[in-house]
Amino acid sequence: MEDSSSEVKKITGRPKLRIPTLGMYCPGCHYGIITRIICEVLEELGIEGKAIGLAGVGCSFGGAPMTIDVDWTSCPHGRAPAMATAIKRIYPDAMVITVQGDGDLGAIGLGCFMNALVRGEHFTTIFLNNAVYGTTGGQMAPTTLLGMKTTTTPTGRNVENSGYPLHIPELAATMKGVAYAARCSVHTPGNFKKAKKALRTAFEKQMNGIGYGIVEFISACPPNWGLSPLECLDFISDKMLEEYPLGEFKNVDQIG
Amino acid sequence: MEDSSSEVKKITGRPKLRIPTLGMYCPGCHYGIITRIICEVLEELGIEGKAIGLAGVGCSFGGAPMTIDVDWTSCPHGRAPAMATAIKRIYPDAMVITVQGDGDLGAIGLGCFMNALVRGEHFTTIFLNNAVYGTTGGQMAPTTLLGMKTTTTPTGRNVENSGYPLHIPELAATMKGVAYAARCSVHTPGNFKKAKKALRTAFEKQMNGIGYGIVEFISACPPNWGLSPLECLDFISDKMLEEYPLGEFKNVDQIG
Amino acid sequence: MPRGKIEIIEEFCKGCQLCVHFCSKECIEISRDRFSPNGFLLPEFVNEEACIGCGICGWMCPECTIDVYRYVED
Amino acid sequence: MPRGKIEIIEEFCKGCQLCVHFCSKECIEISRDRFSPNGFLLPEFVNEEACIGCGICGWMCPECTIDVYRYVED
Amino acid sequence: MPERMLISGNNAVARGAIQAGCKYFFGYPITPQSEIPEFMSRELPKIGGVYVQSESESGSIYMVYGGGLTGKRIMTSTSSPGLSLMAEGISYLAEQEISAVIVNVVRMGPGIGTGGQGGQTDYLQVTKGCGHGGYHAIVLAPASCQEIFDLMQLSFHLADKYRTPVMVVTDFILGQTEELVELRSLDFGPLPEKEWALVGKDNRGGKRVAHVAAFFSYQGILNYHMKQIEKYAEIKKNETRHETYMTEDCDLLIVAYGSSARIARRAVEMGRARGLKLGLFRPITLWPFPSLAMEEESVRAGRVLVVEDSQGQLVEDVEAFTKGQVAVHLLGMWGRHNPGGGGIIHPERILQEVEKLNGR
Amino acid sequence: MPERMLISGNNAVARGAIQAGCKYFFGYPITPQSEIPEFMSRELPKIGGVYVQSESESGSIYMVYGGGLTGKRIMTSTSSPGLSLMAEGISYLAEQEISAVIVNVVRMGPGIGTGGQGGQTDYLQVTKGCGHGGYHAIVLAPASCQEIFDLMQLSFHLADKYRTPVMVVTDFILGQTEELVELRSLDFGPLPEKEWALVGKDNRGGKRVAHVAAFFSYQGILNYHMKQIEKYAEIKKNETRHETYMTEDCDLLIVAYGSSARIARRAVEMGRARGLKLGLFRPITLWPFPSLAMEEESVRAGRVLVVEDSQGQLVEDVEAFTKGQVAVHLLGMWGRHNPGGGGIIHPERILQEVEKLNGR
Amino acid sequence: MAYHELMIAGTGGRGVLLIGRLLARAGMKQYEHILFFPNYAPAMRGGESECTVILSDDPISSPVMFEPSYAIAMTGSAMALMEKRVKAGGALMIDSSVTSDKISRDDIEAFYIPASQKAVEVGGGQAANMVFLGAYAANTGAIELDFVEEALDDMLQDKSKDTILALNKKAFRDGATLMADYQ
Amino acid sequence: MAYHELMIAGTGGRGVLLIGRLLARAGMKQYEHILFFPNYAPAMRGGESECTVILSDDPISSPVMFEPSYAIAMTGSAMALMEKRVKAGGALMIDSSVTSDKISRDDIEAFYIPASQKAVEVGGGQAANMVFLGAYAANTGAIELDFVEEALDDMLQDKSKDTILALNKKAFRDGATLMADYQ
Ligand SMILES: Cc1ncc(C[n+]2csc(CCOP(=O)(O)OP(=O)(O)O)c2C)c(N)n1
Ligand SMILES: Cc1ncc(C[n+]2csc(CCOP(=O)(O)OP(=O)(O)O)c2C)c(N)n1
Ligand code: SF4
Ligand code: SF4
Ligand code: SF4
Ligand code: SF4
């Protein structure tokens, strides 16, 4: 074995933009991995200095601003798109990025979100889909799988009471003002790489003034799924991806 | 000419459900014609006794309840779907009907509307698209045509500031919980007939417990379009129908 | 050719002239001097001979204020 | 075959074991008796020989608390 | 003798509502009240009721509005930011005279606040018009799990009796605290028929009802408001509630509601043990406020110490209602034990304040 | 000498804002204020500004929140039900100390209210916490088109000076009335830099700012509130404003704000002409309320008549602040001329009330 | 000191507010202080609508008044209403082409003007309001006719077609004439 | 009259609230009045978390107390905190497997229990809380061990697997033993 003095090259570690502090997420939460992706893509595109982040209410409310070293504000529950609208309209050159959970964007914020798309705003949304309300202790989200037990669907979500799981990027893709809409996951190294590429493309749509972009991240929530971090990985590949196919639903260089 | 004593048969007149009172709408407003359609279809299906109407904020806020002789409530701006949800959940046998304008449903109420669709509620929506905010004096609505001048788009609506016109039934058709979605108009006798049929079908989806139905009515707003009632008819056929094609976008006997 | 007639309940009329427009037989005209209490010029059934009682003016009247009759052939 | 090594900054570790799971060379194991200040069992880099410095454990660590190095062949 | 159960205040809210015959719940998760919708989602389906998870608190309140129009007993629960989102809806409920119960498990505000911490920062909002138009809602402020269970039953009765929204206000401490509760059923007497309920013409002999704003005629507005003014006078006359503890001979009257009243009561006990002449006045209805009773007790005691876990909101009313006749002191949120796991005003701290006032 | 123009109160709101350098407006139509967004949609693009028609008033307030974070001068306007929808947002603005101006052209409430009619029914809401958490916003109540134009300029200054939301409250009458306004530009002195503004790290030498709730640490909450309490004290000390008219020798003090104060002023004129010793006290800031000045004037006059076009909201504060030292009478909305085209309290009606009080 | 107050009442859509606003604009050329207050009906279109115009050389304190000294009633219901409110010694102007009723008070002057009829003759039923304004100006001398026409140009020029403008002016002038030979 | 008060402090996710709730449930079998108050940290997971349990035969007025007579600190930071608050003459129990610090006060008793370590031995790092509860019960006699196990059955039976249940009971008993031979 070579003595440790021999020369080494750093392959990876904490990204420059990842503030060295204990993350606010639970053990095994994928939000931490997504945080890394955001940091790396911002660095690679060299846009961290123009970035203004808006965190919705959810685990990323404090989680994102406290760990990613760019300008941030947290937002009232579901309202990040309205706040982003104003900021982008006032500073068209800024890179305006919202980070929202599936309850934040898909339930209370669905109207705010859809109206931003109707107006054809030009910011980028990172949509975190963990199929539950994490922060508040695992209640049903619009993205909860049919049959999935949560604290407000004790016998599992059913269509009669709660309808069907909500597919956000597919919905966004139907709106004329949207330039990019994709879904990805970070539950394997391969998907990690694809996710980075997707986010990069979404950011580029904004940088190049083409239009709105959204990337959904399928994300594990161990405590509220009642699974260990490792069991969560299987739940994602077996259950989540069945309901939520990965891929690009829209990718245009000219909206309309 | 025969003397008036000779026998006559009544072809049409004020529908039974049309309360004999001065309508609250402006001269030439199509809401009056749509009111007739609602009355006639309710009568023909014999469901007026089970009908509970909810009028959104807009010209139909008082207009519908004051002229159609069934149970009614008016609703806060954009919130009819939430109120209808509760009523239908509590009285599954009632015929629950919301009447909403394009600002009411398409702007302030878009989230409330979309969430009702996500939950897969079982009521019926009559969506009035006159491309403006009528009651408040002709401001831009999400449905305003590109280039159309309104009191808040003095130089005409443009994509940069206000995005693209919103197509509600097309949007609704993408949601799994929706059984019926169509667009019609009443600017000619022929379309009047088709509109009746569409509304009838939508009501039947609710009667037969199949699911949610929505019918959009293209409607003239003479004072806010700055056109005479007759000029409005041409505006509809020349401009409105170009952006808003008529027809059924979804018609299923089983949701999912 | 069926024959018909109409009755306009004037108190509810708003003078929008849709009835005039949609009557293919030109049976209805707007008066030059008769006003509703709100100051709208009133439509008048001026051409009974031509009326076929098709009902269209009735359906298209936003105020539902036209009764349409057809004479029963005997 | 490249060779590598990792360093785990323990104060930020939450013991989720993702690094253990994703290391295809089984270089990382969870300790039976070493706890983080918050009471999580700590992962340990137990198999340096096998490490190829692929970087995967580093990427997949939610806390970004693993530094991965590769030895420069000379 | 009814069963005694160890349940939290949030649990008591839900059980009290069901005890009162409420079978329809519309709500949205928010700390520290999520146990209420969670309980309802489990229990209501079992009794043929309906739990709908709204998309937001505004969704909740408009569902409550629609539900209330059916004439059934319905409710929602939320916490501070959620209550703000209900402001317009509550104003509509008041305007349309809809019977409904709204529970606010207060969290420290403003803004995002902190779900995981005590705080009584919504006094102004719940009593003075969180919504527009200057309406009033009855506001009940229980101080124990048992009282929560009992007042939930009362709240539905009052909502029906006066056709008004009723708010029940607790907080993090009361919502999370678990105590033994006697699951007793309370009867408050008969109520008027709801012939105004939307049930479809067929169920009303062909006669329809239409709930449209009274406001299309100018006269309508005035009639409406005159009626409300009378109604509010009625409520003040009949429903004002409060509780006193050891006030007979006290020379310092502590005024507090909800969890602070519980803590103050302990301070009174500890103080009395040390020979301090302390008494407690606890408003149970925050609106209508027991102003006359409080004025009396205050004047008798000669000195008042308001204890509230906020910046000083209740104290404004106490000053207004005591009309400058007595010195009114305040121990506000700065009395919290900080830093650390607390953020709570402890009984010991209240006694310190008393000693200070006593100049020791 | 600046130009004199015949403009409505709503128009004066918009022109005053632009005069103050506001280039960003986020709003939603609602009677009786739609002339404001309409004007902004015409004028702002001409000066390189931005008009965004939000999807709703909640949309507006969160856009204002985002806009405020950029450090620019931004505003929205609405009417009562719309203000209710802003409740949560305003609470966040206060928590995060965002400078913003919110105009409420009050319509008769509660519920849907009536856009096409006068009314001052939002006093409680605007002064006591339409949102949760017990924050305060500065509330200005102009009474003429000129004063609207001037106070709009002041409102932006105060918003920046204290990092707080400021509300300007008018109503149907003031919003629709057209008067000759001198388009003068007011200077209120220098203001602190906004180094907290979100502009991206590059524009701040690589140092970032992050606006996250202060509330993750318990200590944070207390520090936050202590700072607010100080700030509020500052504002009370510096910014309390009122106006008196003929109070020196009056034996009946009329207290009224906004349009009612205009009407009451006419009543004072007419009354004085008849030899009645009437005076007028007009609060210009509703929060902070000029309580001491009002107490003084009231005690001097000996009798108070509150005139407000509502169920009686301002009167509660007048009673509280006069501490039972003088008789406080109220002419509320029942003083409106009804039925008919009116729904307005006319000067003649106020005089009737005065005569009644004088026992004639 | 010159002072005129006028209240105009009718239904929405008939141009009640337009002539009020017009008179106020014209007044700027002749008076130190102007007040225009439009008081229109709730949400509903075609509802009652009224406005107040005050032209004065002294400051104007109240925007509203209970008893105007002069009123124009463009509909039957407005007439009934205004008859109750006009100050004793004041005047009320009525559209005799929409109502045949007469007022019963004898302590105020009444002018029955066939405004709508005249407007139709001029070629636009909607110009009845201008006929009234012309009649009012002629009757009270409160405002120079030319000032009104200039104000009309300022207000409508870029908004509406010249024909409309001309039509309105004609209706205005004819109104003045109607009043001139009124008995 | 029998009276016991206990404050348990640690970080979220370690089962601080669970044992508090468990003790309260068990207490029902032995006391007239029970109060359990969980005071957990804001939004953020893994934040500070503490709870109070009062077992008493008299009514309990306040749900909160500043100075508990007995406290359990499951983390290092919790120990620092609780050392400040425990009543003089009271006791503080500490997890010696997560911190090697010792308290400096000498007017309270301190018990250093290797709870986490023991839990791992038993087979579940998460059962450290049960070890503490066992130790507390053994040390104070505030509650019958059997009552706790019965309460545990009631609470977890249908929720979790028997193995988990058994593991928790073992941790609980071992905690009691740990205390027994504590010196
Ligand atoms: C107006 C309002 N309602 C409710 C809440 C409580 N709340 C905080 S986070 C949250 C849900 C977050 O779920 P999601 O968006 O899925 O994000 P996650 O926590 O799963 O990351 C809720 C309902 C709030 N803070 N504000
Ligand atoms: C919360 C709220 N915001 C705004 C309004 C004012 N308002 C009344 S109707 C209306 C728009 C109605 O437009 P639309 O829905 O298109 O119906 P229309 O009037 O065209 O029939 C608005 C904004 C209101 N009543 N409530
Ligand atoms: S609750 Fe779920 S989403 Fe939130 S931090 Fe924990 S694991 Fe992540
Ligand atoms: S404003 Fe438009 S929509 Fe409203 S009644 Fe008039 S014509 Fe109809
Ligand atoms: S269509 Fe009806 S309202 Fe219109 S003019 Fe004819 S009768 Fe009158
Ligand atoms: S992945 Fe990171 S946090 Fe998880 S155990 Fe490994 S080092 Fe610790």
PDB file of C-alpha atoms in Angstrom, chain E residues 161-309:
ATOM      1  CA  LYS E 161     -78.030  29.293  17.719  1.00  0.00           C
ATOM      2  CA  TYR E 162     -76.733  32.572  16.318  1.00  0.00           C
ATOM      3  CA  ARG E 163     -75.942  31.515  12.754  1.00  0.00           C
ATOM      4  CA  THR E 164     -72.392  32.686  13.075  1.00  0.00           C
ATOM      5  CA  PRO E 165     -68.863  31.399  12.689  1.00  0.00           C
ATOM      6  CA  VAL E 166     -67.357  30.463  16.056  1.00  0.00           C
ATOM      7  CA  MET E 167     -63.622  30.314  16.657  1.00  0.00           C
ATOM      8  CA  VAL E 168     -61.981  28.110  19.252  1.00  0.00           C
ATOM      9  CA  VAL E 169     -58.484  29.283  20.063  1.00  0.00           C
ATOM     10  CA  THR E 170     -55.829  27.094  21.640  1.00  0.00           C
ATOM     11  CA  ASP E 171     -52.081  27.020  21.087  1.00  0.00           C
ATOM     12  CA  PHE E 172     -49.038  24.777  20.851  1.00  0.00           C
ATOM     13  CA  ILE E 173     -48.983  24.032  24.573  1.00  0.00           C
ATOM     14  CA  LEU E 174     -52.689  23.220  24.895  1.00  0.00           C
ATOM     15  CA  GLY E 175     -52.766  21.353  21.620  1.00  0.00           C
ATOM     16  CA  GLN E 176     -49.863  19.066  22.484  1.00  0.00           C
ATOM     17  CA  THR E 177     -50.450  18.599  26.214  1.00  0.00           C
ATOM     18  CA  GLU E 178     -52.067  15.284  27.099  1.00  0.00           C
ATOM     19  CA  GLU E 179     -54.406  15.093  30.075  1.00  0.00           C
ATOM     20  CA  LEU E 180     -57.148  12.817  31.346  1.00  0.00           C
ATOM     21  CA  VAL E 181     -60.436  13.893  29.798  1.00  0.00           C
ATOM     22  CA  GLU E 182     -63.928  12.790  30.780  1.00  0.00           C
ATOM     23  CA  LEU E 183     -65.710  12.078  27.472  1.00  0.00           C
ATOM     24  CA  ARG E 184     -69.043  13.503  28.613  1.00  0.00           C
ATOM     25  CA  SER E 185     -71.791  14.641  26.299  1.00  0.00           C
ATOM     26  CA  LEU E 186     -73.270  18.100  26.941  1.00  0.00           C
ATOM     27  CA  ASP E 187     -76.783  19.248  26.059  1.00  0.00           C
ATOM     28  CA  PHE E 188     -77.406  22.976  25.541  1.00  0.00           C
ATOM     29  CA  GLY E 189     -81.073  22.758  24.638  1.00  0.00           C
ATOM     30  CA  PRO E 190     -83.148  23.004  21.453  1.00  0.00           C
ATOM     31  CA  LEU E 191     -82.239  24.915  18.312  1.00  0.00           C
ATOM     32  CA  PRO E 192     -84.212  26.514  15.474  1.00  0.00           C
ATOM     33  CA  GLU E 193     -84.874  24.616  12.245  1.00  0.00           C
ATOM     34  CA  LYS E 194     -82.498  25.400   9.353  1.00  0.00           C
ATOM     35  CA  GLU E 195     -85.067  26.090   6.673  1.00  0.00           C
ATOM     36  CA  TRP E 196     -82.428  28.198   4.911  1.00  0.00           C
ATOM     37  CA  ALA E 197     -80.262  25.148   4.181  1.00  0.00           C
ATOM     38  CA  LEU E 198     -79.490  24.335   0.542  1.00  0.00           C
ATOM     39  CA  VAL E 199     -81.055  20.928  -0.026  1.00  0.00           C
ATOM     40  CA  GLY E 200     -82.667  21.320  -3.456  1.00  0.00           C
ATOM     41  CA  LYS E 201     -86.232  22.487  -4.102  1.00  0.00           C
ATOM     42  CA  ASP E 202     -87.653  18.967  -3.999  1.00  0.00           C
ATOM     43  CA  ASN E 203     -86.749  18.697  -0.341  1.00  0.00           C
ATOM     44  CA  ARG E 204     -88.495  21.980   0.409  1.00  0.00           C
ATOM     45  CA  GLY E 205     -91.820  21.418  -1.292  1.00  0.00           C
ATOM     46  CA  GLY E 206     -90.717  23.075  -4.516  1.00  0.00           C
ATOM     47  CA  LYS E 207     -89.827  26.376  -2.871  1.00  0.00           C
ATOM     48  CA  ARG E 208     -86.270  27.442  -3.554  1.00  0.00           C
ATOM     49  CA  VAL E 209     -83.791  29.365  -1.429  1.00  0.00           C
ATOM     50  CA  ALA E 210     -81.125  31.603  -2.897  1.00  0.00           C
ATOM     51  CA  HIS E 211     -78.230  32.924  -0.831  1.00  0.00           C
ATOM     52  CA  VAL E 212     -77.123  36.001  -2.689  1.00  0.00           C
ATOM     53  CA  ALA E 213     -75.413  38.944  -1.057  1.00  0.00           C
ATOM     54  CA  ALA E 214     -77.941  41.224   0.637  1.00  0.00           C
ATOM     55  CA  PHE E 215     -76.036  44.007  -0.983  1.00  0.00           C
ATOM     56  CA  PHE E 216     -77.753  44.521  -4.291  1.00  0.00           C
ATOM     57  CA  SER E 217     -80.143  47.044  -2.809  1.00  0.00           C
ATOM     58  CA  TYR E 218     -78.867  49.937  -0.746  1.00  0.00           C
ATOM     59  CA  GLN E 219     -81.595  49.278   1.770  1.00  0.00           C
ATOM     60  CA  GLY E 220     -80.447  45.679   1.945  1.00  0.00           C
ATOM     61  CA  ILE E 221     -77.094  46.748   3.325  1.00  0.00           C
ATOM     62  CA  LEU E 222     -78.542  48.822   6.095  1.00  0.00           C
ATOM     63  CA  ASN E 223     -81.107  46.209   7.107  1.00  0.00           C
ATOM     64  CA  TYR E 224     -78.369  43.626   7.092  1.00  0.00           C
ATOM     65  CA  HIS E 225     -76.097  45.620   9.359  1.00  0.00           C
ATOM     66  CA  MET E 226     -78.828  46.662  11.744  1.00  0.00           C
ATOM     67  CA  LYS E 227     -79.712  42.984  12.139  1.00  0.00           C
ATOM     68  CA  GLN E 228     -76.089  42.108  12.821  1.00  0.00           C
ATOM     69  CA  ILE E 229     -75.734  44.879  15.381  1.00  0.00           C
ATOM     70  CA  GLU E 230     -78.746  43.496  17.262  1.00  0.00           C
ATOM     71  CA  LYS E 231     -77.412  39.977  17.009  1.00  0.00           C
ATOM     72  CA  TYR E 232     -74.058  41.021  18.439  1.00  0.00           C
ATOM     73  CA  ALA E 233     -75.812  42.744  21.333  1.00  0.00           C
ATOM     74  CA  GLU E 234     -77.740  39.500  21.997  1.00  0.00           C
ATOM     75  CA  ILE E 235     -74.538  37.473  22.027  1.00  0.00           C
ATOM     76  CA  LYS E 236     -72.821  39.907  24.391  1.00  0.00           C
ATOM     77  CA  LYS E 237     -75.792  39.677  26.727  1.00  0.00           C
ATOM     78  CA  ASN E 238     -76.061  35.868  26.741  1.00  0.00           C
ATOM     79  CA  GLU E 239     -72.705  34.351  25.990  1.00  0.00           C
ATOM     80  CA  THR E 240     -69.986  36.294  27.766  1.00  0.00           C
ATOM     81  CA  ARG E 241     -68.001  33.838  29.900  1.00  0.00           C
ATOM     82  CA  HIS E 242     -65.098  34.042  32.329  1.00  0.00           C
ATOM     83  CA  GLU E 243     -63.564  32.284  35.354  1.00  0.00           C
ATOM     84  CA  THR E 244     -61.972  33.673  38.503  1.00  0.00           C
ATOM     85  CA  TYR E 245     -59.574  31.988  40.944  1.00  0.00           C
ATOM     86  CA  MET E 246     -58.845  33.323  44.425  1.00  0.00           C
ATOM     87  CA  THR E 247     -59.862  36.846  43.515  1.00  0.00           C
ATOM     88  CA  GLU E 248     -61.961  37.569  46.621  1.00  0.00           C
ATOM     89  CA  ASP E 249     -59.122  38.972  48.696  1.00  0.00           C
ATOM     90  CA  CYS E 250     -56.396  39.426  46.092  1.00  0.00           C
ATOM     91  CA  ASP E 251     -54.413  42.673  45.893  1.00  0.00           C
ATOM     92  CA  LEU E 252     -52.980  41.813  42.480  1.00  0.00           C
ATOM     93  CA  LEU E 253     -55.197  40.457  39.717  1.00  0.00           C
ATOM     94  CA  ILE E 254     -53.510  38.403  37.047  1.00  0.00           C
ATOM     95  CA  VAL E 255     -55.434  38.477  33.747  1.00  0.00           C
ATOM     96  CA  ALA E 256     -54.598  35.709  31.308  1.00  0.00           C
ATOM     97  CA  TYR E 257     -56.299  33.317  28.891  1.00  0.00           C
ATOM     98  CA  GLY E 258     -55.603  29.868  27.499  1.00  0.00           C
ATOM     99  CA  SER E 259     -52.266  28.249  28.298  1.00  0.00           C
ATOM    100  CA  SER E 260     -50.994  31.391  30.030  1.00  0.00           C
ATOM    101  CA  ALA E 261     -53.942  31.204  32.398  1.00  0.00           C
ATOM    102  CA  ARG E 262     -52.960  27.618  33.261  1.00  0.00           C
ATOM    103  CA  ILE E 263     -49.411  28.709  33.986  1.00  0.00           C
ATOM    104  CA  ALA E 264     -50.597  31.791  35.890  1.00  0.00           C
ATOM    105  CA  ARG E 265     -52.864  29.601  37.999  1.00  0.00           C
ATOM    106  CA  ARG E 266     -49.777  27.661  39.104  1.00  0.00           C
ATOM    107  CA  ALA E 267     -48.085  30.975  39.872  1.00  0.00           C
ATOM    108  CA  VAL E 268     -51.068  31.966  42.020  1.00  0.00           C
ATOM    109  CA  GLU E 269     -50.793  28.661  43.915  1.00  0.00           C
ATOM    110  CA  MET E 270     -47.053  29.101  44.442  1.00  0.00           C
ATOM    111  CA  GLY E 271     -47.538  32.750  45.357  1.00  0.00           C
ATOM    112  CA  ARG E 272     -50.314  32.072  47.835  1.00  0.00           C
ATOM    113  CA  ALA E 273     -48.032  29.464  49.419  1.00  0.00           C
ATOM    114  CA  ARG E 274     -45.580  32.309  49.929  1.00  0.00           C
ATOM    115  CA  GLY E 275     -48.326  34.496  51.325  1.00  0.00           C
ATOM    116  CA  LEU E 276     -48.766  36.648  48.233  1.00  0.00           C
ATOM    117  CA  LYS E 277     -52.372  37.786  47.695  1.00  0.00           C
ATOM    118  CA  LEU E 278     -52.712  36.807  44.040  1.00  0.00           C
ATOM    119  CA  GLY E 279     -55.883  36.202  42.054  1.00  0.00           C
ATOM    120  CA  LEU E 280     -56.596  35.115  38.492  1.00  0.00           C
ATOM    121  CA  PHE E 281     -59.158  36.413  36.003  1.00  0.00           C
ATOM    122  CA  ARG E 282     -59.511  34.216  32.940  1.00  0.00           C
ATOM    123  CA  PRO E 283     -61.684  35.323  30.015  1.00  0.00           C
ATOM    124  CA  ILE E 284     -63.223  32.222  28.429  1.00  0.00           C
ATOM    125  CA  THR E 285     -64.869  34.163  25.619  1.00  0.00           C
ATOM    126  CA  LEU E 286     -62.350  36.512  24.000  1.00  0.00           C
ATOM    127  CA  TRP E 287     -65.228  37.926  21.984  1.00  0.00           C
ATOM    128  CA  PRO E 288     -67.485  38.956  23.527  1.00  0.00           C
ATOM    129  CA  PHE E 289     -64.922  39.962  26.147  1.00  0.00           C
ATOM    130  CA  PRO E 290     -66.066  39.811  29.800  1.00  0.00           C
ATOM    131  CA  SER E 291     -65.215  43.487  30.164  1.00  0.00           C
ATOM    132  CA  LEU E 292     -67.574  44.441  32.991  1.00  0.00           C
ATOM    133  CA  ALA E 293     -66.634  41.489  35.201  1.00  0.00           C
ATOM    134  CA  MET E 294     -62.970  42.180  34.552  1.00  0.00           C
ATOM    135  CA  GLU E 295     -63.346  45.885  35.303  1.00  0.00           C
ATOM    136  CA  GLU E 296     -65.044  45.027  38.614  1.00  0.00           C
ATOM    137  CA  GLU E 297     -62.425  42.502  39.678  1.00  0.00           C
ATOM    138  CA  SER E 298     -59.604  44.811  38.625  1.00  0.00           C
ATOM    139  CA  VAL E 299     -60.941  47.767  40.559  1.00  0.00           C
ATOM    140  CA  ARG E 300     -61.461  45.550  43.593  1.00  0.00           C
ATOM    141  CA  ALA E 301     -57.861  44.278  43.426  1.00  0.00           C
ATOM    142  CA  GLY E 302     -56.434  47.684  42.576  1.00  0.00           C
ATOM    143  CA  ARG E 303     -53.590  46.322  40.444  1.00  0.00           C
ATOM    144  CA  VAL E 304     -53.535  44.198  37.327  1.00  0.00           C
ATOM    145  CA  LEU E 305     -50.822  42.053  35.769  1.00  0.00           C
ATOM    146  CA  VAL E 306     -51.587  40.811  32.289  1.00  0.00           C
ATOM    147  CA  VAL E 307     -49.697  37.670  31.323  1.00  0.00           C
ATOM    148  CA  GLU E 308     -49.748  36.793  27.621  1.00  0.00           C
ATOM    149  CA  ASP E 309     -47.182  35.048  25.470  1.00  0.00           C
TER     150      ASP E 309
END
